[in-house]
Amino acid sequence: MIHRAWAAGLLALLATWPAGPGQAATGEDYPTSTRVDYVFACMKANGETRDSLDRCSCSIDVIATLLPYERYVTAETFMSMAQMAGERAAPFRSNEQAQAAIDALRRAQAEAEVRCF
């Protein structure tokens, strides 16, 4: 019973904790699994070292502050669809909405590159 009360108190305290750097102030934070996927892919591209872990974690934190999660998912989806071969991908390569979403993600990534690398 004491442990349950302690855990409930801790959760209540964390719920009122202000958003820190890399956390969306709106409460619409990126899910942990999305952040981890990004960090794994980033580390694959930048070396699998402790330094790249820190830099890649910083990078997704910066992106999360600049781009709402829904827009991130949309841009990632458009990017993966546009990379498909053949005519199926053509609408994703020439679509203005898709290009705008991808451009927003690339701008956020560029800012993260400047801040973290």
mmCIF file of C-alpha atoms in Angstrom:
data_model
loop_
_atom_site.group_PDB
_atom_site.id
_atom_site.type_symbol
_atom_site.label_atom_id
_atom_site.label_comp_id
_atom_site.label_asym_id
_atom_site.label_seq_id
_atom_site.Cartn_x
_atom_site.Cartn_y
_atom_site.Cartn_z
ATOM 1 C CA MET A 1 0.000 0.000 0.000
ATOM 2 C CA ILE A 2 2.805 2.423 0.791
ATOM 3 C CA HIS A 3 4.406 1.757 -2.595
ATOM 4 C CA ARG A 4 1.132 2.448 -4.388
ATOM 5 C CA ALA A 5 0.676 5.755 -2.587
ATOM 6 C CA TRP A 6 4.287 6.720 -3.324
ATOM 7 C CA ALA A 7 3.871 5.850 -7.025
ATOM 8 C CA ALA A 8 0.624 7.802 -7.251
ATOM 9 C CA GLY A 9 2.278 10.826 -5.664
ATOM 10 C CA LEU A 10 5.224 10.592 -8.043
ATOM 11 C CA LEU A 11 2.920 10.358 -11.055
ATOM 12 C CA ALA A 12 0.966 13.377 -9.850
ATOM 13 C CA LEU A 13 4.205 15.339 -9.456
ATOM 14 C CA LEU A 14 5.428 14.343 -12.930
ATOM 15 C CA ALA A 15 2.103 15.343 -14.485
ATOM 16 C CA THR A 16 2.591 18.887 -13.231
ATOM 17 C CA TRP A 17 6.281 19.083 -14.181
ATOM 18 C CA PRO A 18 6.911 21.733 -16.844
ATOM 19 C CA ALA A 19 8.032 20.639 -20.279
ATOM 20 C CA GLY A 20 11.797 20.785 -20.587
ATOM 21 C CA PRO A 21 14.043 21.144 -23.617
ATOM 22 C CA GLY A 22 13.043 18.691 -26.300
ATOM 23 C CA GLN A 23 9.572 18.141 -24.912
ATOM 24 C CA ALA A 24 6.568 19.552 -26.686
ATOM 25 C CA ALA A 25 5.012 22.243 -24.534
ATOM 26 C CA THR A 26 1.576 21.298 -25.885
ATOM 27 C CA GLY A 27 1.708 17.845 -24.329
ATOM 28 C CA GLU A 28 1.652 16.211 -27.751
ATOM 29 C CA ASP A 29 5.067 14.676 -27.322
ATOM 30 C CA TYR A 30 6.487 12.095 -29.672
ATOM 31 C CA PRO A 31 6.006 8.501 -28.491
ATOM 32 C CA THR A 32 9.107 6.849 -27.091
ATOM 33 C CA SER A 33 9.089 4.233 -29.850
ATOM 34 C CA THR A 34 9.226 6.967 -32.513
ATOM 35 C CA ARG A 35 12.119 8.663 -30.753
ATOM 36 C CA VAL A 36 13.981 5.351 -30.410
ATOM 37 C CA ASP A 37 13.427 4.455 -34.081
ATOM 38 C CA TYR A 38 14.813 7.848 -35.084
ATOM 39 C CA VAL A 39 17.843 7.511 -32.801
ATOM 40 C CA PHE A 40 18.619 3.989 -34.064
ATOM 41 C CA ALA A 41 18.466 5.120 -37.705
ATOM 42 C CA CYS A 42 20.496 8.249 -36.930
ATOM 43 C CA MET A 43 23.154 6.209 -35.154
ATOM 44 C CA LYS A 44 23.358 3.799 -38.094
ATOM 45 C CA ALA A 45 24.135 6.786 -40.314
ATOM 46 C CA ASN A 46 26.490 8.545 -37.873
ATOM 47 C CA GLY A 47 28.353 5.749 -36.158
ATOM 48 C CA GLU A 48 27.236 3.629 -33.284
ATOM 49 C CA THR A 49 29.064 5.461 -30.525
ATOM 50 C CA ARG A 50 28.056 7.096 -27.267
ATOM 51 C CA ASP A 51 28.663 10.491 -28.888
ATOM 52 C CA SER A 52 26.305 9.690 -31.762
ATOM 53 C CA LEU A 53 23.704 8.472 -29.257
ATOM 54 C CA ASP A 54 23.826 11.835 -27.504
ATOM 55 C CA ARG A 55 23.767 13.806 -30.755
ATOM 56 C CA CYS A 56 20.975 11.736 -32.304
ATOM 57 C CA SER A 57 18.887 12.006 -29.123
ATOM 58 C CA CYS A 58 19.415 15.758 -29.207
ATOM 59 C CA SER A 59 18.379 15.786 -32.863
ATOM 60 C CA ILE A 60 14.983 14.126 -32.332
ATOM 61 C CA ASP A 61 14.386 16.368 -29.320
ATOM 62 C CA VAL A 62 14.955 19.446 -31.494
ATOM 63 C CA ILE A 63 12.724 18.080 -34.253
ATOM 64 C CA ALA A 64 9.989 17.404 -31.684
ATOM 65 C CA THR A 65 10.069 21.029 -30.566
ATOM 66 C CA LEU A 66 9.829 22.296 -34.148
ATOM 67 C CA LEU A 67 7.370 19.893 -35.751
ATOM 68 C CA PRO A 68 4.162 18.554 -34.201
ATOM 69 C CA TYR A 69 4.053 14.766 -34.074
ATOM 70 C CA GLU A 70 1.228 14.449 -36.618
ATOM 71 C CA ARG A 71 3.198 16.489 -39.156
ATOM 72 C CA TYR A 72 6.290 14.373 -38.481
ATOM 73 C CA VAL A 73 4.356 11.154 -39.154
ATOM 74 C CA THR A 74 2.818 12.631 -42.310
ATOM 75 C CA ALA A 75 6.206 13.726 -43.643
ATOM 76 C CA GLU A 76 7.837 10.386 -42.806
ATOM 77 C CA THR A 77 5.002 8.564 -44.578
ATOM 78 C CA PHE A 78 5.262 10.747 -47.660
ATOM 79 C CA MET A 79 9.037 10.287 -47.734
ATOM 80 C CA SER A 80 8.823 6.507 -47.553
ATOM 81 C CA MET A 81 6.065 6.369 -50.171
ATOM 82 C CA ALA A 82 8.015 8.632 -52.537
ATOM 83 C CA GLN A 83 10.994 6.271 -52.333
ATOM 84 C CA MET A 84 9.021 3.393 -53.817
ATOM 85 C CA ALA A 85 9.942 2.455 -57.345
ATOM 86 C CA GLY A 86 7.571 2.805 -60.267
ATOM 87 C CA GLU A 87 4.417 4.687 -61.048
ATOM 88 C CA ARG A 88 2.815 4.026 -57.673
ATOM 89 C CA ALA A 89 5.156 6.540 -56.058
ATOM 90 C CA ALA A 90 4.618 9.284 -58.659
ATOM 91 C CA PRO A 91 1.710 10.939 -56.800
ATOM 92 C CA PHE A 92 3.871 11.221 -53.679
ATOM 93 C CA ARG A 93 6.745 12.780 -55.587
ATOM 94 C CA SER A 94 4.658 15.428 -57.345
ATOM 95 C CA ASN A 95 2.020 16.199 -54.692
ATOM 96 C CA GLU A 96 2.293 19.731 -53.261
ATOM 97 C CA GLN A 97 1.004 18.675 -49.837
ATOM 98 C CA ALA A 98 3.524 15.839 -49.707
ATOM 99 C CA GLN A 99 6.359 18.125 -50.758
ATOM 100 C CA ALA A 100 5.397 20.755 -48.164
ATOM 101 C CA ALA A 101 5.373 18.131 -45.398
ATOM 102 C CA ILE A 102 8.727 16.732 -46.499
ATOM 103 C CA ASP A 103 10.212 20.235 -46.727
ATOM 104 C CA ALA A 104 9.040 21.031 -43.174
ATOM 105 C CA LEU A 105 10.682 17.869 -41.871
ATOM 106 C CA ARG A 106 13.904 18.597 -43.745
ATOM 107 C CA ARG A 107 14.007 22.130 -42.297
ATOM 108 C CA ALA A 108 13.549 20.704 -38.790
ATOM 109 C CA GLN A 109 16.284 18.143 -39.464
ATOM 110 C CA ALA A 110 18.608 20.869 -40.722
ATOM 111 C CA GLU A 111 18.017 22.898 -37.563
ATOM 112 C CA ALA A 112 18.649 19.804 -35.460
ATOM 113 C CA GLU A 113 21.876 19.213 -37.375
ATOM 114 C CA VAL A 114 23.047 22.746 -36.568
ATOM 115 C CA ARG A 115 22.147 22.486 -32.883
ATOM 116 C CA CYS A 116 23.292 18.946 -32.198
ATOM 117 C CA PHE A 117 26.093 18.066 -34.556
#
